[in-house]
């Protein structure tokens, strides 16, 4: 078994030291380690969002005008009952059984 220094490009170039029997195995292990690190980073970011770090334009309980079908339908009144995050963007749960991105909402 030998120690290999492997550079992996997974959005950000990282150099990892791994022990393996072959260079090919070292590359596989290095990629796996980098993906694990990126996965842990993603969980940390998600935890920050859950802790309320996301900025919201609207507040829970606020009356808004909601446009369904990705903002293409005529506006209808709704009340915000909860906030969350989807695809890195602020989303709102509405009292009409739907959820919406901010761009689908407007003030009454």
PDB file of C-alpha atoms in Angstrom:
ATOM      1  CA  UNK A   1       0.000   0.000   0.000  1.00  0.00           C
ATOM      2  CA  UNK A   2       1.270   3.472  -0.882  1.00  0.00           C
ATOM      3  CA  UNK A   3       0.233   7.075  -0.188  1.00  0.00           C
ATOM      4  CA  UNK A   4      -0.978   9.045  -3.207  1.00  0.00           C
ATOM      5  CA  UNK A   5      -1.570  12.758  -3.585  1.00  0.00           C
ATOM      6  CA  UNK A   6      -4.593  13.122  -5.882  1.00  0.00           C
ATOM      7  CA  UNK A   7      -6.140  16.342  -7.188  1.00  0.00           C
ATOM      8  CA  UNK A   8      -9.899  16.147  -7.708  1.00  0.00           C
ATOM      9  CA  UNK A   9     -12.013  18.765  -9.479  1.00  0.00           C
ATOM     10  CA  UNK A  10     -15.483  18.652  -7.937  1.00  0.00           C
ATOM     11  CA  UNK A  11     -16.591  22.278  -8.446  1.00  0.00           C
ATOM     12  CA  UNK A  12     -13.597  23.314  -6.355  1.00  0.00           C
ATOM     13  CA  UNK A  13     -10.184  21.790  -6.953  1.00  0.00           C
ATOM     14  CA  UNK A  14      -9.043  19.848  -3.906  1.00  0.00           C
ATOM     15  CA  UNK A  15      -5.904  17.849  -3.271  1.00  0.00           C
ATOM     16  CA  UNK A  16      -6.310  14.798  -1.066  1.00  0.00           C
ATOM     17  CA  UNK A  17      -3.771  12.369   0.392  1.00  0.00           C
ATOM     18  CA  UNK A  18      -5.036   8.779   0.382  1.00  0.00           C
ATOM     19  CA  UNK A  19      -3.572   5.347   0.932  1.00  0.00           C
ATOM     20  CA  UNK A  20      -4.342   2.693  -1.665  1.00  0.00           C
ATOM     21  CA  UNK A  21      -2.900  -0.352  -3.405  1.00  0.00           C
ATOM     22  CA  UNK A  22      -2.952   1.228  -6.878  1.00  0.00           C
ATOM     23  CA  UNK A  23      -3.083   4.698  -8.354  1.00  0.00           C
ATOM     24  CA  UNK A  24      -6.492   3.892  -9.851  1.00  0.00           C
ATOM     25  CA  UNK A  25      -7.846   2.931  -6.430  1.00  0.00           C
ATOM     26  CA  UNK A  26      -6.325   6.115  -4.975  1.00  0.00           C
ATOM     27  CA  UNK A  27      -8.242   8.231  -7.492  1.00  0.00           C
ATOM     28  CA  UNK A  28     -11.498   6.441  -6.635  1.00  0.00           C
ATOM     29  CA  UNK A  29     -10.959   6.907  -2.896  1.00  0.00           C
ATOM     30  CA  UNK A  30      -9.954  10.561  -3.319  1.00  0.00           C
ATOM     31  CA  UNK A  31     -13.092  11.308  -5.327  1.00  0.00           C
ATOM     32  CA  UNK A  32     -15.199   9.573  -2.688  1.00  0.00           C
ATOM     33  CA  UNK A  33     -13.565  11.575   0.101  1.00  0.00           C
ATOM     34  CA  UNK A  34     -14.104  14.878  -1.726  1.00  0.00           C
ATOM     35  CA  UNK A  35     -17.754  14.034  -2.406  1.00  0.00           C
ATOM     36  CA  UNK A  36     -18.189  13.222   1.303  1.00  0.00           C
ATOM     37  CA  UNK A  37     -16.689  16.623   2.189  1.00  0.00           C
ATOM     38  CA  UNK A  38     -19.011  18.394  -0.242  1.00  0.00           C
ATOM     39  CA  UNK A  39     -21.985  16.473   1.149  1.00  0.00           C
ATOM     40  CA  UNK A  40     -21.071  17.551   4.685  1.00  0.00           C
ATOM     41  CA  UNK A  41     -20.769  21.152   3.473  1.00  0.00           C
ATOM     42  CA  UNK A  42     -24.243  20.924   1.896  1.00  0.00           C
ATOM     43  CA  UNK A  43     -25.726  19.678   5.185  1.00  0.00           C
ATOM     44  CA  UNK A  44     -24.078  22.596   7.029  1.00  0.00           C
ATOM     45  CA  UNK A  45     -25.613  25.063   4.563  1.00  0.00           C
ATOM     46  CA  UNK A  46     -29.039  23.444   4.908  1.00  0.00           C
ATOM     47  CA  UNK A  47     -28.750  23.695   8.703  1.00  0.00           C
ATOM     48  CA  UNK A  48     -28.037  27.433   8.421  1.00  0.00           C
ATOM     49  CA  UNK A  49     -31.141  27.885   6.299  1.00  0.00           C
ATOM     50  CA  UNK A  50     -33.213  25.948   8.847  1.00  0.00           C
ATOM     51  CA  UNK A  51     -31.910  28.210  11.616  1.00  0.00           C
ATOM     52  CA  UNK A  52     -33.585  31.205   9.988  1.00  0.00           C
ATOM     53  CA  UNK A  53     -30.631  32.627   8.083  1.00  0.00           C
ATOM     54  CA  UNK A  54     -32.749  32.818   4.908  1.00  0.00           C
ATOM     55  CA  UNK A  55     -34.184  36.293   4.316  1.00  0.00           C
ATOM     56  CA  UNK A  56     -37.895  36.428   3.623  1.00  0.00           C
ATOM     57  CA  UNK A  57     -39.714  39.315   1.960  1.00  0.00           C
ATOM     58  CA  UNK A  58     -43.058  38.305   3.503  1.00  0.00           C
ATOM     59  CA  UNK A  59     -44.014  37.267   7.038  1.00  0.00           C
ATOM     60  CA  UNK A  60     -46.096  34.426   8.479  1.00  0.00           C
ATOM     61  CA  UNK A  61     -49.695  35.579   8.821  1.00  0.00           C
ATOM     62  CA  UNK A  62     -49.355  38.172   6.063  1.00  0.00           C
ATOM     63  CA  UNK A  63     -52.126  38.403   3.461  1.00  0.00           C
ATOM     64  CA  UNK A  64     -50.695  38.217  -0.085  1.00  0.00           C
ATOM     65  CA  UNK A  65     -51.829  37.929  -3.679  1.00  0.00           C
ATOM     66  CA  UNK A  66     -50.700  34.550  -5.071  1.00  0.00           C
ATOM     67  CA  UNK A  67     -50.269  33.674  -8.745  1.00  0.00           C
ATOM     68  CA  UNK A  68     -50.306  29.902  -9.404  1.00  0.00           C
ATOM     69  CA  UNK A  69     -48.733  28.080 -12.356  1.00  0.00           C
ATOM     70  CA  UNK A  70     -45.293  29.625 -11.741  1.00  0.00           C
ATOM     71  CA  UNK A  71     -46.802  33.103 -11.642  1.00  0.00           C
ATOM     72  CA  UNK A  72     -48.889  32.771 -14.828  1.00  0.00           C
ATOM     73  CA  UNK A  73     -52.402  32.537 -13.313  1.00  0.00           C
ATOM     74  CA  UNK A  74     -54.583  35.431 -12.224  1.00  0.00           C
ATOM     75  CA  UNK A  75     -53.771  36.582  -8.668  1.00  0.00           C
ATOM     76  CA  UNK A  76     -55.824  35.182  -5.781  1.00  0.00           C
ATOM     77  CA  UNK A  77     -55.688  36.176  -2.110  1.00  0.00           C
ATOM     78  CA  UNK A  78     -53.932  33.855   0.332  1.00  0.00           C
ATOM     79  CA  UNK A  79     -52.356  33.986   3.789  1.00  0.00           C
ATOM     80  CA  UNK A  80     -48.823  32.806   4.576  1.00  0.00           C
ATOM     81  CA  UNK A  81     -48.842  30.024   7.171  1.00  0.00           C
ATOM     82  CA  UNK A  82     -45.160  28.960   7.094  1.00  0.00           C
ATOM     83  CA  UNK A  83     -41.815  29.642   5.431  1.00  0.00           C
ATOM     84  CA  UNK A  84     -39.162  27.315   4.085  1.00  0.00           C
ATOM     85  CA  UNK A  85     -36.484  26.811   1.453  1.00  0.00           C
ATOM     86  CA  UNK A  86     -36.447  25.010  -1.873  1.00  0.00           C
ATOM     87  CA  UNK A  87     -33.608  25.011  -4.389  1.00  0.00           C
ATOM     88  CA  UNK A  88     -31.832  27.671  -2.327  1.00  0.00           C
ATOM     89  CA  UNK A  89     -34.775  30.078  -2.541  1.00  0.00           C
ATOM     90  CA  UNK A  90     -37.303  31.289   0.012  1.00  0.00           C
ATOM     91  CA  UNK A  91     -40.709  29.587  -0.274  1.00  0.00           C
ATOM     92  CA  UNK A  92     -43.990  30.103   1.524  1.00  0.00           C
ATOM     93  CA  UNK A  93     -46.735  27.678   2.548  1.00  0.00           C
ATOM     94  CA  UNK A  94     -50.138  29.229   1.942  1.00  0.00           C
ATOM     95  CA  UNK A  95     -53.529  28.658   3.566  1.00  0.00           C
ATOM     96  CA  UNK A  96     -54.954  27.608   0.183  1.00  0.00           C
ATOM     97  CA  UNK A  97     -52.994  24.341   0.204  1.00  0.00           C
ATOM     98  CA  UNK A  98     -50.249  25.571  -2.126  1.00  0.00           C
ATOM     99  CA  UNK A  99     -46.703  26.818  -1.691  1.00  0.00           C
ATOM    100  CA  UNK A 100     -45.002  29.608  -3.643  1.00  0.00           C
ATOM    101  CA  UNK A 101     -41.672  31.196  -4.476  1.00  0.00           C
ATOM    102  CA  UNK A 102     -41.427  34.924  -3.652  1.00  0.00           C
ATOM    103  CA  UNK A 103     -41.824  35.948  -7.299  1.00  0.00           C
ATOM    104  CA  UNK A 104     -45.308  34.341  -7.275  1.00  0.00           C
ATOM    105  CA  UNK A 105     -46.481  36.627  -4.462  1.00  0.00           C
ATOM    106  CA  UNK A 106     -47.454  40.263  -4.244  1.00  0.00           C
ATOM    107  CA  UNK A 107     -48.802  42.546  -1.575  1.00  0.00           C
ATOM    108  CA  UNK A 108     -52.567  42.917  -1.221  1.00  0.00           C
TER     109      UNK A 108
END
